[in-house]
Amino acid sequence: MMPRKKRVTVAILMVAIIMVLITTIFILLYLNTDLFRSNQTLFLKYLGKNAENLEEIQKSMAQTEFEKQLQTNPYEEITQVKVNYTENTGTTLENTTSNINQLKVNIEGKTDKQNGYDYKDIQLLRENETLFKTEYIQSNDLYGIRFSDLFQQFIMIRNSNLKDLFQKIGYTEEQLQEFPDSIRLEQDIVNSLSFREEEIKQLKDKYIAFIGQGIEKENYEKQKNQIITINKDKIITNVYTLKLTKEQLNDRYLKVLESLKQDELILDKIQSLQNEMNVLQVFSPNHSSLKQEIWNQIDETIEKINHNNIGTEETKIAVYECQGKTVRTVIQGVDYEIIIDFLTKDEEQWVELSMTKNEKVKKITFKKNLQELVVTIQEMENDFQTRITWEENKKQTEQNESKNIRVCYEKQNDKVEINGIQDRKLLQQMEEKVTLDKQNSIELNVLEQQQVQAILNRVKEETNRKQEEHKEKIKIEEIQKVLEVMGMAKQNQKLDLTVVSETEKNRFNSKYELLQGEEMSSEDVIKVVKTIQNNLMDMEVVSNKVLKLEIDRNQKKEELLETLITFFEKDKNRKYNIKVEYNEDGFVQYVVLTIVDKKIKK
């Protein structure tokens, strides 16, 4: 039998070993599981994991090996683009007979990014007929374009002293103030905003901490085994919730904004972006710094919050966790709700951001796997819906890439589909290279103003003639409808594809700008109306004192002149102020007449 002392020693040793094991297990459980952690700790932990989700998306969008080779090796590409426009989709009035559906764009090109060379041969076809043919070349700082079916020479611009060139074209001194002297497009300024993994962790830890400061434990809740649906998958989750009053929410918002103004990591990124923009000359020298603009916006937001920080509204933030990952985040206010879903399954990422406010819903969906990328943007309000979808499928080998792209714009029952097929092939060397030289190009920078304007006027005349020649095959009104569905033109906005020089625009505008004046008599106003009669398109009675006359460069309404003259002759004692208003393209669109109140004689 073991002596008593030894038995006691062994017993003590066993107890110590058991305690060490228990402590070790406890530490491991605490570090690697959610056991023993408070609702507050778990809420902040899984809220912060949204940063990791964003990092996963960033990694999935990184360049493939083939795409990296495109940056350092010459390659050729062939692209075909076709547009299909359908009116009244899914109804008995469905119509696919638009002339646009008969058109196709072919692009053949060769590119050598490392040596600053890019060439494109672009053709617009209708069945087997070539309607337009254009060539584009970029060779370092030289940019050339040639309308091959109209001219034999490239019109070339050197990317330097651009202010001088645009002055020759006809831009005013005021317009030139915002022009840089050169524009650099080849650099990727997005890289200036990329964050390293350790930087993301630093920012996450810092700003997530602001949320939990000064909040009582009673504000946090936990619900187990809650079933939600993401992308048709049923998921069992734990839900961690934080409720904040309006004052508590704004207090955290203010802390974040104040911290952003002093955050060296963020400020360094902004400065890097500013440096890239300076190199690219995105802004004019007179433009304020990007950092200062951001500071100004932050100060404005802080001021608005401080003036509206009283109320009983409550905001609820909920994070849904499944197997240690955040799969949903929900922010609910009085009149809005934001939902962010993130799910990775079978090497496929699914992200959806949904924002609802006052019955208006905006939704962005992102799906990505090895071969496919689909991005959808939807906006719904009452019975009105718009949706934009980008679908991309690609196959890559070491030397080739084949890509199918479909972009679909849907607005109510109208739909525009843009389908593209692109093939790229790496080259050992660039052969049969089209170059810019003195024999095949004209450099506008070195010409006198009269020569520049003469060349541009000649190009304008020929392209307008070409457009007139094919106006039945390319109908402007159908292009207008397509652009409306795509959100690139306003409804009822008149589309004009004719080419107009800046000089001609100034000449057109000056005719109407000279008519402006104050306290003009009815007789003078009638003279003004007769002066603009050839471009008088419409009139709008804004109020009992204001009348707007719409100007159109290409058409007029005959009956308007007599109507207006009759109106102004009714009261010849009236006085009018006249001014002009411009459209988005810088052309005079309205002549505005305002009746001047009669002065009371003392």
Coordinates of C-alpha atoms in Angstrom, one line a residue:
M1 CA 0.0 0.0 0.0
M2 CA 1.2 3.5 -0.9
P3 CA 2.2 5.6 2.2
R4 CA -0.2 8.3 3.3
K5 CA 2.1 11.2 2.4
K6 CA 2.5 9.9 -1.2
R7 CA -1.2 9.4 -1.5
V8 CA -1.8 13.1 -0.5
T9 CA 0.9 14.3 -2.9
V10 CA -0.6 12.4 -5.8
A11 CA -4.1 13.7 -4.9
I12 CA -2.9 17.3 -4.8
L13 CA -1.0 16.7 -8.1
M14 CA -4.1 15.3 -9.8
V15 CA -6.2 18.2 -8.6
A16 CA -3.7 20.7 -9.9
I17 CA -3.6 18.9 -13.3
I18 CA -7.4 18.9 -13.5
M19 CA -7.5 22.6 -12.6
V20 CA -4.9 23.4 -15.3
L21 CA -6.9 21.4 -17.8
I22 CA -10.1 23.1 -16.8
T23 CA -8.4 26.6 -17.1
T24 CA -6.9 25.7 -20.4
I25 CA -10.2 24.5 -21.8
F26 CA -12.0 27.6 -20.4
I27 CA -9.4 29.9 -22.2
L28 CA -9.7 28.0 -25.4
L29 CA -13.5 28.1 -25.3
Y30 CA -13.4 31.8 -24.6
L31 CA -10.9 32.6 -27.3
N32 CA -12.4 30.3 -30.0
T33 CA -16.1 30.2 -29.2
D34 CA -18.8 32.6 -28.0
L35 CA -19.3 30.7 -24.7
F36 CA -19.2 33.0 -21.6
R37 CA -19.2 36.2 -23.6
S38 CA -21.7 39.0 -23.0
N39 CA -24.3 40.0 -25.5
Q40 CA -22.5 43.4 -25.9
T41 CA -19.2 41.7 -26.7
L42 CA -20.8 39.3 -29.2
F43 CA -22.8 42.1 -30.9
L44 CA -19.7 44.2 -31.4
K45 CA -17.7 41.1 -32.6
Y46 CA -20.2 40.2 -35.3
L47 CA -20.9 43.8 -36.3
G48 CA -17.1 44.1 -36.9
K49 CA -17.1 41.0 -39.1
N50 CA -18.8 43.0 -41.8
A51 CA -15.3 44.5 -42.5
E52 CA -14.1 40.9 -43.1
N53 CA -17.0 40.3 -45.5
L54 CA -16.0 43.4 -47.5
E55 CA -12.4 42.1 -47.6
E56 CA -13.6 38.8 -49.0
I57 CA -15.4 40.7 -51.8
Q58 CA -12.2 42.7 -52.5
K59 CA -10.2 39.6 -52.8
S60 CA -12.7 37.9 -55.2
M61 CA -12.4 40.9 -57.5
A62 CA -8.6 40.8 -57.7
Q63 CA -7.0 40.4 -61.1
T64 CA -6.6 36.9 -62.5
E65 CA -3.2 35.8 -63.9
F66 CA -4.3 36.4 -67.4
E67 CA -5.5 39.9 -66.6
K68 CA -2.2 40.7 -65.0
Q69 CA -0.4 39.6 -68.2
L70 CA -2.5 42.1 -70.2
Q71 CA -0.7 44.9 -68.3
T72 CA 2.7 43.8 -69.4
N73 CA 2.2 42.0 -72.7
P74 CA 0.8 43.1 -76.1
Y75 CA -2.6 41.6 -77.0
E76 CA -5.3 41.7 -79.7
E77 CA -9.0 41.7 -79.1
I78 CA -12.2 41.4 -81.1
T79 CA -15.5 42.7 -79.7
Q80 CA -19.0 42.6 -81.0
V81 CA -21.8 44.6 -79.5
K82 CA -25.5 44.4 -80.2
V83 CA -28.4 46.3 -78.7
N84 CA -32.0 44.9 -78.5
Y85 CA -34.8 47.3 -77.6
T86 CA -38.3 45.9 -76.6
E87 CA -41.3 48.1 -75.9
N88 CA -44.2 46.8 -73.7
T89 CA -42.4 43.6 -72.6
G90 CA -44.6 40.8 -71.7
T91 CA -47.8 42.4 -72.9
T92 CA -50.0 42.0 -76.0
L93 CA -48.4 45.2 -77.4
E94 CA -44.8 43.9 -77.2
N95 CA -42.8 45.4 -79.9
T96 CA -39.2 44.5 -81.1
T97 CA -39.2 46.2 -84.5
S98 CA -36.9 49.1 -83.5
N99 CA -34.3 49.9 -86.2
I100 CA -31.7 49.8 -83.4
N101 CA -32.2 46.0 -83.2
Q102 CA -30.8 45.8 -86.8
L103 CA -27.5 47.5 -85.8
K104 CA -24.2 46.0 -84.6
V105 CA -20.8 47.4 -83.6
N106 CA -17.6 45.6 -84.4
I107 CA -14.4 46.6 -82.7
E108 CA -11.0 45.1 -83.6
G109 CA -7.9 46.3 -81.7
K110 CA -4.4 45.8 -80.6
T111 CA -3.0 47.1 -77.3
D112 CA 0.4 47.3 -75.6
K113 CA -0.1 49.0 -72.3
Q114 CA 3.5 48.8 -71.2
N115 CA 4.6 50.8 -74.3
G116 CA 1.6 53.2 -74.3
Y117 CA -0.1 52.0 -77.5
D118 CA -3.7 51.3 -78.2
Y119 CA -5.5 51.0 -81.6
K120 CA -9.2 50.4 -82.3
D121 CA -11.0 49.9 -85.6
I122 CA -14.7 50.6 -84.9
Q123 CA -17.5 49.9 -87.4
L124 CA -21.2 50.4 -87.1
L125 CA -23.1 47.9 -89.3
R126 CA -26.6 47.2 -90.4
E127 CA -26.8 43.6 -91.6
N128 CA -23.8 43.6 -94.0
E129 CA -23.7 47.3 -94.7
T130 CA -21.1 49.5 -93.0
L131 CA -22.8 52.8 -91.9
F132 CA -19.9 54.4 -90.1
K133 CA -16.2 53.5 -89.7
T134 CA -13.8 55.1 -87.2
E135 CA -10.3 54.4 -86.1
Y136 CA -8.7 55.4 -82.8
I137 CA -5.0 55.4 -81.8
Q138 CA -3.2 56.3 -78.6
S139 CA 0.5 56.4 -78.8
N140 CA 2.0 57.7 -75.5
D141 CA 0.9 61.4 -75.4
L142 CA -0.6 61.4 -78.9
Y143 CA -4.3 60.7 -79.5
G144 CA -5.8 60.4 -83.0
I145 CA -9.2 59.7 -84.5
R146 CA -10.0 59.1 -88.2
F147 CA -13.4 58.8 -89.8
S148 CA -12.2 56.3 -92.3
D149 CA -15.1 56.4 -94.7
L150 CA -14.9 60.3 -94.8
F151 CA -11.2 61.2 -94.4
Q152 CA -7.8 59.8 -95.1
Q153 CA -6.0 61.5 -92.2
F154 CA -6.2 61.2 -88.4
I155 CA -7.1 64.3 -86.4
M156 CA -4.4 64.2 -83.8
I157 CA -4.1 65.9 -80.4
R158 CA -1.0 66.0 -78.2
N159 CA -1.9 65.6 -74.5
S160 CA -0.2 68.9 -73.5
N161 CA -1.1 72.6 -73.6
L162 CA -4.7 71.6 -73.9
K163 CA -5.9 75.0 -72.6
D164 CA -4.3 76.6 -75.7
L165 CA -5.9 74.1 -78.0
F166 CA -9.4 74.5 -76.5
Q167 CA -9.1 78.3 -76.7
K168 CA -8.5 77.9 -80.5
I169 CA -11.6 75.7 -80.7
G170 CA -13.7 78.5 -79.2
Y171 CA -14.0 77.9 -75.4
T172 CA -14.3 81.1 -73.3
E173 CA -11.8 82.2 -70.6
E174 CA -14.3 81.2 -68.0
Q175 CA -14.7 77.7 -69.3
L176 CA -10.9 77.3 -69.6
Q177 CA -10.4 77.9 -65.9
E178 CA -11.5 74.4 -65.1
F179 CA -9.4 72.8 -67.9
P180 CA -6.1 71.1 -67.0
D181 CA -3.2 71.5 -69.4
S182 CA -3.0 67.7 -69.8
I183 CA -5.0 64.7 -68.8
R184 CA -3.5 61.4 -67.6
L185 CA -5.8 58.4 -67.9
E186 CA -3.6 55.4 -67.8
Q187 CA -3.0 55.2 -64.0
D188 CA -5.4 53.4 -61.7
I189 CA -6.3 55.9 -58.9
V190 CA -8.5 53.2 -57.2
N191 CA -5.2 51.6 -55.9
S192 CA -4.7 54.7 -53.8
L193 CA -7.8 53.8 -51.7
S194 CA -7.0 50.1 -51.2
F195 CA -6.4 49.0 -47.6
R196 CA -4.1 46.3 -46.4
E197 CA -5.5 43.5 -44.1
E198 CA -3.9 45.0 -41.0
E199 CA -5.3 48.5 -41.9
I200 CA -8.8 47.1 -42.2
K201 CA -8.5 45.4 -38.7
Q202 CA -7.2 48.7 -37.2
L203 CA -10.1 50.7 -38.6
K204 CA -12.7 48.0 -37.6
D205 CA -11.5 47.9 -34.0
K206 CA -11.3 51.6 -33.7
Y207 CA -14.7 52.6 -35.1
I208 CA -16.7 49.6 -33.8
A209 CA -15.5 50.5 -30.3
F210 CA -17.4 53.9 -30.6
I211 CA -20.7 52.0 -30.8
G212 CA -20.4 50.3 -27.5
Q213 CA -19.1 53.2 -25.4
G214 CA -21.5 54.3 -22.6
I215 CA -24.3 51.9 -23.5
E216 CA -25.9 49.9 -20.7
K217 CA -26.0 46.1 -21.0
E218 CA -29.8 46.2 -20.9
N219 CA -29.7 47.7 -24.4
Y220 CA -28.4 44.5 -25.9
E221 CA -30.4 41.3 -26.6
K222 CA -29.8 37.8 -27.9
Q223 CA -32.1 35.4 -29.7
K224 CA -31.1 31.9 -30.5
N225 CA -32.0 29.6 -33.5
Q226 CA -33.7 32.3 -35.7
I227 CA -34.3 31.0 -39.2
I228 CA -33.8 33.5 -42.1
T229 CA -33.7 33.1 -45.9
I230 CA -30.7 34.4 -47.9
N231 CA -30.7 33.7 -51.7
K232 CA -33.4 31.0 -51.2
D233 CA -31.3 29.2 -48.5
K234 CA -32.8 28.6 -45.0
I235 CA -30.2 29.5 -42.4
I236 CA -30.3 29.0 -38.6
T237 CA -28.8 32.1 -36.9
N238 CA -28.2 33.7 -33.5
V239 CA -29.3 37.3 -33.5
Y240 CA -27.5 40.0 -31.4
T241 CA -29.4 43.3 -31.1
L242 CA -28.6 46.9 -29.9
K243 CA -31.3 49.5 -29.4
L244 CA -30.3 53.2 -29.4
T245 CA -32.2 56.4 -28.8
K246 CA -31.8 59.2 -31.3
E247 CA -29.5 61.1 -29.0
Q248 CA -27.3 57.9 -28.4
L249 CA -27.1 57.2 -32.1
N250 CA -26.2 60.8 -33.0
D251 CA -23.6 60.8 -30.2
R252 CA -21.8 57.9 -31.9
Y253 CA -22.2 59.4 -35.3
L254 CA -20.5 62.6 -34.0
K255 CA -17.7 60.7 -32.5
V256 CA -17.0 58.8 -35.7
L257 CA -17.1 62.1 -37.8
E258 CA -14.8 63.9 -35.4
S259 CA -12.4 60.9 -35.4
L260 CA -12.4 60.8 -39.2
K261 CA -11.1 64.4 -39.3
Q262 CA -8.0 63.3 -37.2
D263 CA -7.5 59.8 -38.4
E264 CA -4.0 59.6 -39.9
L265 CA -4.7 56.4 -41.8
I266 CA -7.7 57.9 -43.5
L267 CA -6.0 61.2 -44.1
D268 CA -3.0 59.4 -45.6
K269 CA -5.3 57.6 -48.1
I270 CA -7.0 60.9 -49.0
Q271 CA -3.6 62.5 -49.5
S272 CA -2.5 59.6 -51.7
L273 CA -5.6 60.0 -53.8
Q274 CA -5.0 63.7 -54.0
N275 CA -1.5 63.1 -55.2
E276 CA -2.8 60.8 -57.9
M277 CA -5.4 63.3 -59.0
N278 CA -2.7 66.0 -59.2
V279 CA -0.6 63.7 -61.4
L280 CA -3.7 62.9 -63.5
Q281 CA -4.7 66.6 -63.4
V282 CA -8.3 65.7 -62.8
F283 CA -8.8 69.1 -61.1
S284 CA -7.7 72.5 -62.2
P285 CA -5.0 74.3 -60.2
N286 CA -7.7 76.5 -58.7
H287 CA -9.6 73.6 -57.3
S288 CA -9.7 73.2 -53.5
S289 CA -8.0 70.1 -52.0
L290 CA -9.9 66.9 -51.6
K291 CA -9.0 66.8 -47.9
Q292 CA -10.5 70.2 -47.4
E293 CA -13.7 69.3 -49.3
I294 CA -14.2 66.2 -47.1
W295 CA -13.6 68.2 -44.0
N296 CA -16.2 70.8 -45.1
Q297 CA -18.7 68.0 -45.7
I298 CA -18.0 66.5 -42.3
D299 CA -18.4 69.9 -40.6
E300 CA -21.8 70.5 -42.4
T301 CA -23.0 67.1 -41.3
I302 CA -21.9 67.7 -37.7
E303 CA -23.8 71.0 -37.7
K304 CA -27.0 69.4 -39.0
I305 CA -26.8 66.8 -36.3
N306 CA -26.3 69.3 -33.5
H307 CA -29.3 71.3 -34.7
N308 CA -31.6 68.2 -34.8
N309 CA -30.6 66.0 -31.9
I310 CA -33.9 65.9 -29.9
G311 CA -36.5 63.2 -30.3
T312 CA -37.8 59.9 -28.9
E313 CA -37.1 57.9 -32.1
E314 CA -35.4 54.6 -31.6
T315 CA -32.9 52.8 -33.9
K316 CA -32.3 49.1 -33.8
I317 CA -29.2 47.4 -35.1
A318 CA -29.2 43.6 -35.4
V319 CA -26.5 41.2 -36.5
Y320 CA -27.2 37.6 -37.5
E321 CA -24.4 35.1 -36.9
C322 CA -24.1 31.6 -38.4
Q323 CA -21.1 29.3 -37.6
G324 CA -19.0 32.3 -36.5
K325 CA -19.8 34.5 -39.6
T326 CA -22.0 37.5 -39.9
V327 CA -24.6 36.7 -42.6
R328 CA -27.0 39.6 -42.1
T329 CA -27.0 43.1 -40.6
V330 CA -30.2 45.1 -40.2
I331 CA -30.5 48.8 -39.2
Q332 CA -34.1 49.9 -38.5
G333 CA -35.2 53.5 -37.9
V334 CA -38.5 55.1 -37.7
D335 CA -39.1 55.4 -41.4
Y336 CA -36.3 53.4 -42.9
E337 CA -34.7 50.0 -42.9
I338 CA -31.3 48.8 -44.3
I339 CA -30.5 45.1 -44.7
I340 CA -27.0 43.7 -45.7
D341 CA -26.8 40.0 -46.5
F342 CA -23.6 38.1 -47.1
L343 CA -23.3 34.4 -47.8
T344 CA -20.5 32.2 -49.1
K345 CA -21.5 28.8 -50.3
D346 CA -19.8 26.3 -52.8
E347 CA -17.2 29.0 -53.8
E348 CA -19.9 31.5 -54.6
Q349 CA -20.4 34.8 -52.9
W350 CA -23.8 36.4 -52.5
V351 CA -24.2 40.0 -51.2
E352 CA -27.4 42.0 -51.1
L353 CA -27.9 45.5 -49.9
S354 CA -31.5 46.6 -49.5
M355 CA -32.7 50.1 -48.4
T356 CA -36.3 50.9 -47.7
K357 CA -37.6 54.4 -46.9
N358 CA -41.2 55.7 -47.2
E359 CA -42.3 52.7 -49.4
K360 CA -39.4 53.3 -51.7
V361 CA -37.0 50.3 -52.1
K362 CA -33.5 50.3 -53.5
K363 CA -31.7 47.0 -53.8
I364 CA -28.2 46.1 -55.0
T365 CA -27.3 42.4 -55.5
F366 CA -23.9 40.9 -56.1
K367 CA -23.2 37.3 -57.1
K368 CA -19.7 36.0 -57.9
N369 CA -18.1 32.6 -58.6
L370 CA -15.1 31.4 -60.6
Q371 CA -16.8 31.9 -64.0
E372 CA -19.7 34.3 -63.4
L373 CA -20.4 37.8 -62.1
V374 CA -23.9 39.2 -61.8
V375 CA -24.7 42.6 -60.4
T376 CA -28.3 43.9 -60.2
I377 CA -29.5 47.3 -59.1
Q378 CA -33.3 47.7 -58.6
E379 CA -35.4 50.6 -57.5
M380 CA -39.1 50.2 -56.7
E381 CA -41.7 52.8 -55.7
N382 CA -45.4 52.0 -55.7
D383 CA -46.0 50.2 -59.0
F384 CA -43.0 51.8 -60.8
Q385 CA -39.8 49.7 -61.1
T386 CA -36.4 50.1 -62.8
R387 CA -33.7 47.5 -62.9
I388 CA -30.1 47.4 -64.2
T389 CA -28.4 44.0 -64.5
W390 CA -24.8 43.3 -65.4
E391 CA -23.9 39.7 -66.3
E392 CA -20.4 38.5 -67.1
N393 CA -19.2 35.0 -68.0
K394 CA -15.7 34.3 -69.0
K395 CA -13.3 31.5 -69.8
Q396 CA -9.6 31.9 -69.5
T397 CA -6.5 29.9 -70.5
E398 CA -2.8 31.0 -70.3
Q399 CA -3.0 32.8 -73.6
N400 CA -6.7 33.5 -74.3
E401 CA -9.8 34.9 -72.7
S402 CA -13.4 34.6 -74.0
K403 CA -16.0 36.8 -72.3
N404 CA -19.8 37.3 -72.7
I405 CA -21.3 40.4 -71.2
R406 CA -25.0 41.2 -71.0
V407 CA -26.2 44.6 -69.6
C408 CA -30.0 44.9 -69.3
Y409 CA -31.9 48.1 -68.5
E410 CA -35.6 47.6 -67.5
K411 CA -37.9 50.5 -66.9
Q412 CA -41.5 49.5 -66.3
N413 CA -42.4 47.5 -69.4
D414 CA -39.6 48.7 -71.6
K415 CA -36.3 46.8 -71.9
V416 CA -32.8 47.5 -73.4
E417 CA -30.4 44.7 -73.7
I418 CA -26.7 45.2 -74.6
N419 CA -25.0 42.0 -75.5
G420 CA -21.2 41.9 -76.0
I421 CA -18.8 39.1 -77.0
Q422 CA -15.1 39.8 -76.5
D423 CA -12.1 37.6 -77.3
R424 CA -8.6 38.5 -76.2
K425 CA -5.3 36.8 -77.2
L426 CA -1.8 37.5 -75.9
L427 CA 0.8 38.2 -78.6
Q428 CA 4.5 37.5 -78.7
Q429 CA 5.1 40.7 -80.5
M430 CA 3.0 43.5 -82.1
E431 CA 2.8 43.1 -85.9
E432 CA 1.2 45.3 -88.6
K433 CA 1.1 48.2 -86.2
V434 CA -0.9 51.3 -87.3
T435 CA 1.0 54.4 -86.3
L436 CA 0.6 58.2 -86.3
D437 CA 3.0 60.2 -88.5
K438 CA 3.1 63.4 -90.6
Q439 CA 1.8 61.6 -93.7
N440 CA -1.4 60.2 -92.1
S441 CA -2.3 62.7 -89.4
I442 CA -2.9 66.4 -88.6
E443 CA -1.8 67.7 -85.2
L444 CA -4.3 70.3 -84.0
N445 CA -2.1 71.7 -81.3
V446 CA 0.4 73.2 -83.7
L447 CA -2.1 74.9 -86.0
E448 CA -3.5 78.4 -86.0
Q449 CA -7.0 79.1 -84.7
Q450 CA -8.5 79.6 -88.1
Q451 CA -7.0 76.3 -89.3
V452 CA -8.3 74.4 -86.3
Q453 CA -11.8 75.7 -86.7
A454 CA -11.7 75.1 -90.5
I455 CA -10.8 71.4 -89.9
L456 CA -13.4 70.9 -87.2
N457 CA -16.1 72.6 -89.3
R458 CA -15.2 70.3 -92.2
V459 CA -15.5 67.3 -89.9
K460 CA -18.8 68.6 -88.6
E461 CA -20.2 69.1 -92.1
E462 CA -19.2 65.6 -93.3
T463 CA -20.5 63.8 -90.2
N464 CA -23.8 65.7 -90.3
R465 CA -24.1 64.8 -94.0
K466 CA -23.4 61.1 -93.2
Q467 CA -26.0 61.2 -90.4
E468 CA -28.5 62.7 -92.8
E469 CA -27.7 60.0 -95.4
H470 CA -28.5 57.2 -92.9
K471 CA -31.3 58.9 -90.9
E472 CA -33.9 56.3 -91.9
K473 CA -31.6 53.5 -90.7
I474 CA -30.6 55.2 -87.5
K475 CA -33.6 57.1 -86.2
I476 CA -32.9 59.7 -83.6
E477 CA -36.3 59.3 -81.8
E478 CA -35.6 55.6 -81.3
I479 CA -32.2 56.4 -79.8
Q480 CA -33.9 58.9 -77.6
K481 CA -36.3 56.2 -76.2
V482 CA -33.4 53.8 -75.6
L483 CA -31.4 56.5 -73.7
E484 CA -34.5 57.2 -71.6
V485 CA -34.8 53.6 -70.5
M486 CA -31.1 53.5 -69.7
G487 CA -31.5 56.7 -67.6
M488 CA -29.1 58.6 -69.8
A489 CA -31.7 61.1 -71.1
K490 CA -34.7 62.8 -69.7
Q491 CA -38.2 62.0 -71.0
N492 CA -39.2 64.3 -73.8
Q493 CA -35.7 65.7 -74.0
K494 CA -34.8 66.4 -77.6
L495 CA -31.8 64.5 -78.8
D496 CA -29.5 66.1 -81.4
L497 CA -26.7 64.0 -82.9
T498 CA -25.3 66.7 -85.1
V499 CA -21.8 67.8 -84.3
V500 CA -21.5 71.4 -83.2
S501 CA -18.2 73.2 -82.5
E502 CA -17.8 75.4 -79.4
T503 CA -17.4 78.4 -81.7
E504 CA -20.8 77.7 -83.3
K505 CA -22.4 77.2 -79.9
N506 CA -21.1 80.6 -78.7
R507 CA -22.3 82.2 -81.9
F508 CA -25.8 80.6 -81.4
N509 CA -26.0 81.7 -77.8
S510 CA -24.8 85.2 -78.4
K511 CA -27.7 86.0 -80.6
Y512 CA -30.1 85.4 -77.6
E513 CA -27.8 86.7 -74.9
L514 CA -27.8 90.1 -76.7
L515 CA -31.6 90.3 -76.3
Q516 CA -31.4 90.4 -72.5
G517 CA -32.4 93.5 -70.7
E518 CA -34.6 95.2 -68.1
E519 CA -37.8 97.2 -68.2
M520 CA -38.2 96.7 -72.0
S521 CA -41.4 97.9 -73.6
S522 CA -44.0 95.7 -75.4
E523 CA -42.8 97.1 -78.7
D524 CA -39.2 96.0 -77.9
V525 CA -40.4 92.5 -76.8
I526 CA -42.3 92.1 -80.1
K527 CA -39.0 92.8 -81.9
V528 CA -37.3 90.2 -79.8
V529 CA -39.9 87.6 -80.6
K530 CA -39.6 88.3 -84.3
T531 CA -35.8 88.0 -84.0
I532 CA -36.1 84.5 -82.5
Q533 CA -39.1 83.3 -84.6
N534 CA -37.0 80.8 -86.6
N535 CA -36.1 78.9 -83.4
L536 CA -39.3 79.4 -81.5
M537 CA -40.5 76.0 -80.4
D538 CA -42.9 76.4 -77.5
M539 CA -44.0 78.6 -74.7
E540 CA -44.8 78.0 -71.0
V541 CA -46.9 80.3 -68.7
V542 CA -45.0 79.9 -65.5
S543 CA -47.1 82.3 -63.5
N544 CA -49.3 85.4 -64.2
K545 CA -46.0 87.4 -64.4
V546 CA -43.5 84.9 -66.0
L547 CA -43.5 83.5 -69.6
K548 CA -40.8 81.1 -70.9
L549 CA -40.2 80.8 -74.6
E550 CA -38.5 77.6 -75.6
I551 CA -35.7 77.7 -78.2
D552 CA -34.8 74.8 -80.5
R553 CA -31.9 75.0 -83.0
N554 CA -33.6 72.7 -85.6
Q555 CA -37.3 73.4 -85.6
K556 CA -40.1 75.9 -84.9
K557 CA -43.8 76.3 -84.5
E558 CA -45.3 78.7 -87.0
E559 CA -48.5 79.6 -85.1
L560 CA -46.6 80.7 -82.0
L561 CA -45.4 84.0 -83.4
E562 CA -48.9 85.4 -84.1
T563 CA -50.2 84.3 -80.7
L564 CA -47.3 86.0 -78.9
I565 CA -47.6 89.2 -80.9
T566 CA -51.3 89.4 -80.1
F567 CA -50.6 88.9 -76.4
F568 CA -47.9 91.6 -76.1
E569 CA -50.1 94.1 -78.1
K570 CA -52.9 93.8 -75.6
D571 CA -51.2 95.9 -73.0
K572 CA -48.6 98.2 -74.6
N573 CA -47.8 99.9 -71.3
R574 CA -46.3 96.8 -69.7
K575 CA -42.5 96.6 -69.1
Y576 CA -40.6 93.3 -69.2
N577 CA -37.3 92.0 -67.9
I578 CA -35.7 89.5 -70.3
K579 CA -33.1 86.8 -69.5
V580 CA -31.9 83.5 -71.0
E581 CA -31.6 80.0 -69.5
Y582 CA -29.3 77.2 -70.8
N583 CA -29.7 73.5 -71.2
E584 CA -27.3 70.8 -70.0
D585 CA -25.2 71.1 -73.2
G586 CA -24.7 74.8 -72.7
F587 CA -27.1 76.0 -75.4
V588 CA -29.7 78.7 -74.8
Q589 CA -33.0 76.8 -74.3
Y590 CA -35.3 79.5 -72.8
V591 CA -35.9 83.2 -73.2
V592 CA -37.7 84.2 -69.9
L593 CA -39.9 87.3 -69.9
T594 CA -41.0 88.7 -66.5
I595 CA -43.6 91.4 -66.2
V596 CA -42.2 94.4 -64.2
D597 CA -44.5 95.7 -61.4
K598 CA -45.7 99.2 -62.2
K599 CA -44.2 101.8 -60.0
I600 CA -46.7 103.8 -58.0
K601 CA -46.2 107.6 -58.6
K602 CA -45.9 109.6 -55.4

